[in-house]
Coordinates of C-alpha atoms and ligand atoms in Angstrom, one line a residue:
M1 CA -8.7 2.7 -21.6
I2 CA -7.6 -0.9 -20.9
W3 CA -3.9 -1.2 -21.6
N4 CA -3.6 -5.0 -22.1
E5 CA -7.1 -6.2 -22.8
K6 CA -6.1 -9.8 -23.6
I7 CA -4.8 -10.3 -20.1
E8 CA -6.9 -7.8 -18.1
C9 CA -10.2 -9.2 -19.5
A10 CA -9.1 -12.8 -19.8
S11 CA -11.3 -15.8 -18.9
R12 CA -10.4 -17.5 -15.6
E13 CA -9.4 -20.6 -17.5
Y14 CA -6.9 -18.7 -19.7
M15 CA -5.5 -16.8 -16.6
K16 CA -5.1 -20.1 -14.7
A17 CA -3.2 -21.6 -17.7
V18 CA -0.9 -18.6 -17.9
Q19 CA -0.3 -18.7 -14.1
S20 CA 0.3 -22.5 -14.0
E21 CA 2.9 -22.4 -16.8
R22 CA 4.8 -19.5 -15.2
L23 CA 4.6 -20.9 -11.7
I24 CA 6.2 -24.2 -12.8
E25 CA 9.1 -22.2 -14.3
T26 CA 9.5 -20.0 -11.2
V27 CA 9.6 -23.0 -8.8
K28 CA 12.4 -24.6 -10.8
R29 CA 14.3 -21.3 -10.9
I30 CA 14.1 -20.8 -7.2
Y31 CA 14.8 -24.5 -6.3
H32 CA 18.0 -24.6 -8.3
N33 CA 19.3 -21.1 -7.3
I34 CA 18.3 -20.4 -3.7
P35 CA 19.7 -23.0 -1.2
S36 CA 17.5 -21.8 1.7
Y37 CA 14.3 -22.2 -0.3
R38 CA 15.4 -25.6 -1.7
Q39 CA 15.9 -26.8 1.9
K40 CA 12.4 -25.6 2.8
M41 CA 11.0 -27.6 -0.1
Q42 CA 13.0 -30.6 0.8
A43 CA 11.8 -30.4 4.4
A44 CA 8.3 -30.4 3.0
G45 CA 9.1 -33.5 0.9
L46 CA 8.7 -31.5 -2.4
V47 CA 10.6 -31.4 -5.7
P48 CA 9.8 -29.0 -8.5
D49 CA 8.1 -31.7 -10.5
D50 CA 5.4 -32.0 -7.8
I51 CA 4.1 -28.5 -8.9
K52 CA 2.0 -29.2 -12.0
S53 CA -0.4 -26.2 -11.9
I54 CA -1.5 -23.4 -9.6
D55 CA -3.7 -25.9 -7.8
D56 CA -0.5 -27.2 -6.2
L57 CA 0.5 -23.7 -5.0
S58 CA -0.7 -24.3 -1.4
K59 CA 1.7 -27.2 -1.1
L60 CA 4.7 -24.8 -1.3
P61 CA 6.4 -23.3 1.8
F62 CA 6.1 -19.6 2.6
T63 CA 8.7 -16.9 2.3
V64 CA 8.9 -14.2 5.0
K65 CA 10.7 -10.9 5.4
T66 CA 13.3 -12.4 7.6
D67 CA 14.3 -14.7 4.7
L68 CA 15.3 -11.6 2.8
R69 CA 17.1 -10.1 5.8
D70 CA 19.0 -13.3 6.5
N71 CA 20.2 -13.3 3.0
Y72 CA 21.1 -9.6 3.0
P73 CA 21.9 -8.0 0.7
F74 CA 21.8 -10.0 -2.5
G75 CA 21.5 -13.7 -1.3
M76 CA 18.0 -14.1 -2.7
F77 CA 18.9 -13.0 -6.2
T78 CA 18.6 -15.8 -8.8
V79 CA 20.7 -14.2 -11.5
P80 CA 24.4 -13.1 -11.5
M81 CA 24.9 -9.4 -10.7
S82 CA 25.8 -8.8 -14.3
E83 CA 22.1 -9.3 -15.1
I84 CA 20.9 -6.9 -12.3
V85 CA 20.3 -3.4 -13.7
R86 CA 18.6 -1.7 -10.7
I87 CA 18.6 -2.1 -6.9
H88 CA 15.9 -0.7 -4.5
A89 CA 15.5 -1.1 -0.8
S90 CA 12.7 -0.5 1.6
S91 CA 13.8 0.9 5.0
G92 CA 12.1 -1.1 7.7
T93 CA 11.6 0.3 11.1
T94 CA 14.1 -2.0 12.6
G95 CA 17.2 -3.7 11.4
K96 CA 18.6 -3.9 7.9
P97 CA 16.6 -2.7 4.8
T98 CA 15.1 -5.2 2.5
V99 CA 17.0 -5.2 -0.7
V100 CA 15.6 -6.1 -4.1
G101 CA 17.2 -6.4 -7.6
Y102 CA 15.7 -6.1 -11.0
T103 CA 16.8 -7.4 -14.4
R104 CA 16.0 -5.5 -17.6
K105 CA 13.0 -7.8 -18.1
D106 CA 11.8 -7.1 -14.5
L107 CA 11.9 -3.4 -15.2
N108 CA 9.9 -3.9 -18.4
S109 CA 7.3 -6.0 -16.4
W110 CA 7.2 -3.3 -13.8
A111 CA 6.6 -0.5 -16.3
E112 CA 3.8 -2.7 -17.9
V113 CA 1.9 -3.2 -14.6
V114 CA 2.2 0.4 -13.6
T115 CA 1.0 1.5 -17.0
R116 CA -2.0 -0.8 -16.7
S117 CA -2.6 0.7 -13.2
L118 CA -2.5 4.3 -14.6
C119 CA -5.0 3.4 -17.3
M120 CA -7.2 1.8 -14.6
A121 CA -7.1 5.1 -12.8
G122 CA -8.1 7.0 -15.9
V123 CA -4.7 8.6 -16.7
H124 CA -3.9 9.2 -20.4
R125 CA -1.1 10.5 -22.6
E126 CA -2.2 14.1 -22.3
D127 CA -1.9 14.1 -18.6
I128 CA 0.9 15.8 -16.6
V129 CA 1.8 13.6 -13.7
Q130 CA 3.6 15.0 -10.7
V131 CA 5.4 12.1 -9.0
A132 CA 5.8 13.2 -5.4
Y133 CA 6.7 9.7 -4.1
G134 CA 10.3 9.5 -2.9
Y135 CA 12.9 8.5 -5.6
G136 CA 15.5 7.4 -3.0
L137 CA 15.8 3.8 -2.5
F138 CA 12.0 3.7 -2.2
T139 CA 10.2 2.1 -5.2
G140 CA 7.4 4.6 -5.3
G141 CA 9.1 7.4 -7.4
L142 CA 10.8 5.4 -10.1
G143 CA 8.0 2.8 -10.2
L144 CA 5.4 5.5 -11.1
H145 CA 7.9 7.3 -13.3
Y146 CA 8.6 4.5 -15.8
G147 CA 4.9 3.6 -15.9
C148 CA 4.0 7.1 -16.9
E149 CA 6.7 7.3 -19.5
N150 CA 5.6 4.0 -20.9
L151 CA 2.1 5.3 -21.2
G152 CA 3.2 8.5 -22.8
A153 CA 2.1 10.9 -20.1
S154 CA 4.4 13.8 -19.1
V155 CA 6.2 13.1 -15.9
I156 CA 7.4 15.8 -13.4
P157 CA 9.9 13.8 -11.3
I158 CA 9.8 16.1 -8.3
S159 CA 10.1 13.3 -5.7
G160 CA 8.8 13.8 -2.1
G161 CA 9.1 16.9 0.1
N162 CA 9.7 20.5 -0.8
T163 CA 6.0 21.3 -0.4
E164 CA 6.3 24.9 -1.6
K165 CA 7.8 23.8 -4.9
Q166 CA 5.2 21.1 -5.3
L167 CA 2.5 23.8 -5.1
Q168 CA 4.3 26.1 -7.4
L169 CA 4.9 23.5 -10.1
M170 CA 1.3 22.3 -9.8
Q171 CA 0.1 25.7 -10.7
D172 CA 2.8 26.7 -13.3
F173 CA 2.9 23.4 -15.1
G174 CA -0.8 22.6 -14.9
T175 CA -0.3 19.2 -13.2
T176 CA -3.4 17.0 -13.8
V177 CA -2.4 13.9 -11.8
L178 CA -0.7 13.8 -8.4
A179 CA 1.1 10.7 -7.2
C180 CA 2.1 10.5 -3.6
T181 CA 1.1 9.0 -0.2
P182 CA -2.5 9.8 0.8
S183 CA -1.3 11.5 4.0
Y184 CA 1.1 13.8 2.0
S185 CA -1.8 14.7 -0.3
L186 CA -3.7 16.0 2.7
Y187 CA -0.7 18.0 3.8
L188 CA -0.4 19.5 0.4
A189 CA -4.2 20.4 0.6
E190 CA -3.5 22.1 3.9
E191 CA -0.6 24.1 2.6
M192 CA -2.6 25.1 -0.4
E193 CA -5.2 26.5 1.9
A194 CA -2.6 28.4 3.9
A195 CA -1.2 29.8 0.7
G196 CA -4.6 30.9 -0.5
I197 CA -4.6 28.5 -3.5
K198 CA -8.0 27.2 -4.3
K199 CA -8.6 23.8 -5.9
E200 CA -10.3 25.6 -8.8
D201 CA -7.0 27.3 -9.5
L202 CA -5.4 23.9 -10.3
K203 CA -6.0 21.5 -13.1
L204 CA -5.7 18.4 -10.8
R205 CA -8.2 15.6 -11.7
I206 CA -6.7 12.3 -10.4
G207 CA -4.6 11.2 -7.4
I208 CA -2.6 8.0 -7.4
F209 CA -2.3 7.3 -3.7
G210 CA -0.8 4.4 -1.9
A211 CA 2.2 3.0 0.1
E212 CA 0.2 3.2 3.3
P213 CA -3.3 2.2 4.5
W214 CA -6.1 4.8 4.2
T215 CA -9.8 4.6 4.8
E216 CA -12.8 5.4 2.7
N217 CA -13.4 8.4 4.9
M218 CA -9.9 9.7 4.2
R219 CA -10.7 9.2 0.5
K220 CA -13.8 11.5 0.8
E221 CA -11.8 14.1 2.6
I222 CA -9.0 14.1 0.0
E223 CA -11.4 14.1 -3.0
S224 CA -13.4 17.1 -1.6
K225 CA -10.3 19.1 -0.6
L226 CA -8.5 18.7 -3.8
G227 CA -11.4 18.3 -6.2
I228 CA -10.1 15.0 -7.7
K229 CA -10.8 11.3 -8.0
A230 CA -8.5 9.6 -5.4
I231 CA -7.4 6.2 -6.7
D232 CA -5.8 3.5 -4.4
I233 CA -2.6 1.9 -5.7
Y234 CA -0.9 -1.0 -3.9
G235 CA 2.4 -2.7 -4.0
L236 CA 5.5 -3.7 -2.0
S237 CA 9.1 -3.7 -2.9
E238 CA 9.6 -7.4 -2.3
I239 CA 7.0 -8.2 -5.0
I240 CA 8.0 -5.3 -7.4
G241 CA 6.9 -2.0 -5.9
P242 CA 3.8 0.0 -6.8
G243 CA 1.6 -1.5 -9.5
V244 CA 0.9 -4.9 -7.9
S245 CA -2.7 -3.8 -7.9
C246 CA -4.7 -0.7 -8.5
E247 CA -8.3 0.6 -8.5
C248 CA -10.1 1.4 -11.7
E249 CA -12.5 4.4 -12.0
H250 CA -15.2 2.4 -10.2
Q251 CA -13.1 2.4 -7.0
A252 CA -14.4 -1.0 -6.1
G253 CA -11.3 -2.9 -5.1
M254 CA -7.8 -3.0 -6.6
H255 CA -7.3 -5.2 -9.7
V256 CA -4.3 -7.5 -9.1
N257 CA -1.9 -7.9 -12.0
E258 CA -2.3 -11.6 -11.5
D259 CA -0.4 -12.8 -14.6
H260 CA 2.7 -11.5 -12.8
F261 CA 1.7 -11.9 -9.1
I262 CA -0.6 -14.7 -7.9
P263 CA -2.5 -13.6 -4.8
E264 CA -3.8 -15.9 -2.0
I265 CA -5.5 -15.2 1.3
V266 CA -4.4 -17.2 4.3
D267 CA -5.4 -17.4 7.9
P268 CA -2.5 -15.5 9.6
E269 CA -2.6 -18.0 12.5
T270 CA -3.0 -21.4 10.9
L271 CA -1.6 -20.3 7.5
Q272 CA -4.3 -22.3 5.8
P273 CA -5.7 -20.8 2.6
L274 CA -9.1 -19.1 3.0
P275 CA -11.9 -19.1 0.5
A276 CA -12.5 -16.1 -1.7
G277 CA -14.4 -13.3 0.2
E278 CA -12.8 -14.0 3.6
I279 CA -10.5 -11.5 5.2
G280 CA -7.0 -12.8 6.0
E281 CA -3.3 -12.2 5.2
L282 CA -2.4 -11.5 1.6
V283 CA 0.3 -13.8 0.2
F284 CA 1.9 -13.3 -3.2
T285 CA 3.9 -15.5 -5.6
T286 CA 5.8 -13.7 -8.3
I287 CA 5.7 -15.7 -11.6
T288 CA 7.6 -13.5 -14.1
K289 CA 10.4 -12.0 -11.9
E290 CA 14.0 -12.9 -12.6
G291 CA 16.0 -10.9 -10.2
I292 CA 14.3 -11.9 -7.0
P293 CA 11.3 -14.2 -7.5
L294 CA 9.5 -15.1 -4.3
I295 CA 7.1 -17.9 -3.6
R296 CA 4.2 -17.4 -1.2
Y297 CA 5.6 -14.2 0.3
R298 CA 3.6 -13.2 3.4
T299 CA 2.8 -9.5 3.1
R300 CA 1.2 -9.1 6.5
D301 CA -1.4 -7.0 4.8
L302 CA -5.0 -7.9 5.7
T303 CA -7.7 -7.9 2.9
R304 CA -10.0 -10.1 0.9
L305 CA -10.3 -11.1 -2.7
N306 CA -13.2 -10.7 -5.1
Y307 CA -13.3 -12.8 -8.4
D308 CA -16.4 -11.2 -9.8
K309 CA -16.1 -9.4 -13.1
C310 CA -15.8 -5.6 -12.6
A311 CA -18.1 -3.0 -14.2
C312 CA -15.0 -1.8 -16.1
G313 CA -14.9 -5.1 -18.0
R314 CA -11.7 -6.3 -16.3
T315 CA -11.7 -9.9 -14.9
L316 CA -8.5 -9.4 -12.9
V317 CA -9.2 -10.4 -9.3
R318 CA -9.8 -7.5 -7.0
M319 CA -8.4 -7.0 -3.5
E320 CA -10.3 -4.8 -1.1
K321 CA -8.7 -1.7 0.4
C322 CA -6.2 -3.0 3.0
K323 CA -7.6 -3.1 6.5
G324 CA -4.1 -2.7 7.9
R325 CA -1.2 -4.9 8.6
S326 CA -1.4 -7.8 11.0
D327 CA 1.7 -6.3 12.7
D328 CA -0.1 -2.9 12.9
M329 CA -2.9 -4.4 14.9
L330 CA -2.7 -3.2 18.5
I331 CA -3.8 -5.5 21.2
I332 CA -5.0 -3.2 24.0
R333 CA -6.2 -5.1 27.1
G334 CA -7.0 -8.0 24.9
V335 CA -9.0 -6.1 22.3
N336 CA -7.8 -5.9 18.7
V337 CA -7.6 -2.3 17.5
F338 CA -6.6 -1.2 14.0
P339 CA -5.5 2.4 13.5
S340 CA -7.8 2.5 10.5
Q341 CA -10.9 2.1 12.8
I342 CA -9.8 5.2 14.7
E343 CA -9.1 7.1 11.5
S344 CA -12.6 6.3 10.3
V345 CA -14.2 7.6 13.5
L346 CA -12.2 10.8 13.4
L347 CA -13.0 11.5 9.8
E348 CA -16.7 11.2 10.4
M349 CA -16.5 14.2 12.7
S350 CA -16.2 17.7 11.2
E351 CA -14.5 19.1 14.2
T352 CA -11.3 17.0 14.0
A353 CA -8.6 17.0 11.3
P354 CA -7.2 13.8 9.8
H355 CA -3.9 14.2 11.6
Y356 CA -3.6 11.9 14.6
L357 CA -1.1 9.9 16.6
L358 CA -1.7 6.9 18.8
I359 CA 0.5 6.3 21.8
V360 CA 0.4 3.0 23.6
E361 CA 1.9 2.7 27.1
R362 CA 2.0 0.0 29.7
D363 CA 1.0 1.3 33.1
G364 CA 1.9 -1.6 35.5
N365 CA 0.2 -4.5 33.9
L366 CA -2.4 -2.4 32.1
D367 CA -2.1 -1.2 28.5
T368 CA -3.3 2.4 27.9
L369 CA -4.1 3.9 24.5
K370 CA -3.8 7.6 24.1
L371 CA -5.0 9.5 21.0
M372 CA -3.6 12.9 20.1
V373 CA -5.8 14.5 17.5
E374 CA -5.8 17.9 15.9
V375 CA -8.9 20.0 16.1
Q376 CA -10.0 21.9 12.9
E377 CA -8.9 25.5 13.0
Q378 CA -12.5 26.9 13.1
F379 CA -13.4 24.7 16.1
F380 CA -10.3 25.4 18.1
S381 CA -11.5 27.9 20.5
D382 CA -10.2 28.9 23.9
E383 CA -13.5 28.0 25.5
I384 CA -12.4 25.1 27.7
R385 CA -16.0 23.9 28.1
Q386 CA -16.5 23.5 24.4
L387 CA -13.3 21.6 23.9
E388 CA -14.0 19.4 26.8
A389 CA -17.4 18.6 25.3
L390 CA -15.7 17.7 22.0
R391 CA -13.2 15.5 23.8
K392 CA -16.0 13.7 25.5
K393 CA -17.8 13.2 22.3
I394 CA -14.7 11.6 20.6
T395 CA -14.0 9.5 23.7
H396 CA -17.6 8.2 23.6
K397 CA -17.6 7.4 19.9
L398 CA -14.3 5.5 20.2
Q399 CA -15.5 3.6 23.2
S400 CA -18.6 2.5 21.3
T401 CA -16.7 1.6 18.1
L402 CA -13.7 -0.1 19.7
G403 CA -15.0 -1.4 22.9
I404 CA -12.2 0.1 25.0
S405 CA -11.5 3.4 26.6
V406 CA -9.1 5.8 24.8
D407 CA -7.5 8.7 26.5
V408 CA -8.2 11.5 24.0
K409 CA -6.0 14.6 23.9
L410 CA -7.0 17.5 21.6
V411 CA -4.1 19.4 20.1
E412 CA -3.8 22.6 18.2
P413 CA -4.0 22.5 14.4
K414 CA -0.6 21.7 12.7
T415 CA 1.1 20.3 15.8
I416 CA 1.3 16.6 14.7
E417 CA 4.3 16.0 12.4
R418 CA 3.7 15.9 8.7
T419 CA 5.8 13.7 6.4
A420 CA 6.3 13.6 2.7
G421 CA 6.3 9.8 2.8
K422 CA 4.5 7.2 4.9
A423 CA 2.7 8.7 7.9
K424 CA 3.7 7.4 11.3
R425 CA 0.5 6.9 13.3
V426 CA 1.5 4.7 16.2
I427 CA 4.1 4.9 18.9
D428 CA 4.2 1.8 20.9
N429 CA 6.2 2.4 24.1
R430 CA 5.5 -1.1 25.4
K431 CA 8.2 -2.6 23.2
M432 CA 10.9 -0.5 24.7
Ligands
LIG501 O1 5.0 1.2 -0.4 C1 5.3 0.5 -2.7 C2 4.3 1.5 -3.2 C3 4.8 2.8 -3.6 C4 3.0 1.3 -3.2 C5 3.9 3.7 -4.0 C6 2.1 2.2 -3.7 C7 2.5 3.4 -4.1 P1 7.1 -0.8 0.5 O2 7.8 0.4 1.0 O3 7.9 -2.0 0.4 O4 6.5 -0.5 -0.9 O5 5.9 -1.0 1.5 C8 4.9 -2.0 1.3 O6 3.2 -0.7 2.3 O7 3.1 -4.2 2.5 C9 1.6 -2.3 2.7 O8 1.6 -2.6 4.1 C10 1.8 -0.9 2.5 N1 1.0 -0.4 1.3 C11 1.4 -0.2 0.1 N2 0.4 0.3 -0.7 C12 -0.7 0.3 0.1 C13 -2.1 0.6 -0.1 C14 5.6 0.4 -1.2 N3 -2.5 1.1 -1.3 C15 3.8 -2.0 2.3 N4 -2.9 0.5 1.0 C16 2.7 -3.0 2.0 C17 -2.5 0.0 2.1 C18 -0.3 -0.2 1.4 N5 -1.2 -0.3 2.4

């Protein structure tokens, strides 16, 4: 089902007209309410009247995460606190969290975009959705929650963690849709196996997975282990939370809810806009938000856009699965390495499990990359020769894919830490 056909299947001209009108309003709102952004516009010699349509978007200065941090906690809000009805925050790895505020209208828009996303994924009113994203200050839990309720599906607000209970409710309540991070879904699959629960014993049919990058190979693994269709959902707290974009049943890119968030792709070095189809950094401008509207927010996520009409009938522009974040990219001895490339290699081999950790060290002036990867239970034998052969095979595959040597260490099943939220894949000791 298409939730909002008028918008989701609109012509490009119609979409551009909607976007232009809303952009003009947003620029005015920010210019008159946020001194730091007004100064940026003034420095660029711009006044709100210079922005007449979305063709003028690229004239506007960017917003970055530190702008939010510098204005911590509420300095970027464009409405008085009496209008703010909800506060969320995303915990960064360093420093203060990024705080966002929603007005009642923002919460309605958020529910709308998540409802559209659920419909794209094939969820309907009869579904029972287990929301295993965290409800804490993270946007995942409540974001999915309100979208499900708006759609009319039944929500189980279990939040993240408590794996045993997750499995129990999945069986007892007949959960049909699981919403969590892709890494947690694999952990659940693993615990199911340990508890002797078969995928056939469950009614699961769809997974709504996001909040971290995951590869096509990881998708195959999850789909076969849980017997479901695994759908990619994307979002970030600064823009609204989950529901910025989501895949439809064709799993051919995530449809961006572009009547609320205008996407652009820029070259992360020069910051110049790139033409459709080229990979670069994703930038969003929110055009309906009241609490904390943002202009040209640099997400750091790397992807490309596709404006072709989708087989589902939607015309909303699609963003490809994220390749990773520009700040996730490791530069090892001058070579760019994304954790996703390594994940892809590991998942192509039947002997390794999709649980791994990358450790970067600096030995004198030389960077070294160590990979710890779990071996599948059935391949983990005490035969040192066999394990050594496997280690060599992985080392060789990584060398030919990445072009650098990786020190591979095989570890026993279930030794790498599992999390209910976003998986931590990289430890970079060079920064310490
Ligand atoms: O992760 C919101 C969310 C919740 C999205 C639940 C999907 C599902 P933040 O904590 O602010 O918000 O983190 C945002 O996570 O910039 C990406 O780097 C990454 N991310 C989110 N979704 C995906 C995805 C939530 N589907 C940051 N694929 C973003 C790859 C993703 N990366």
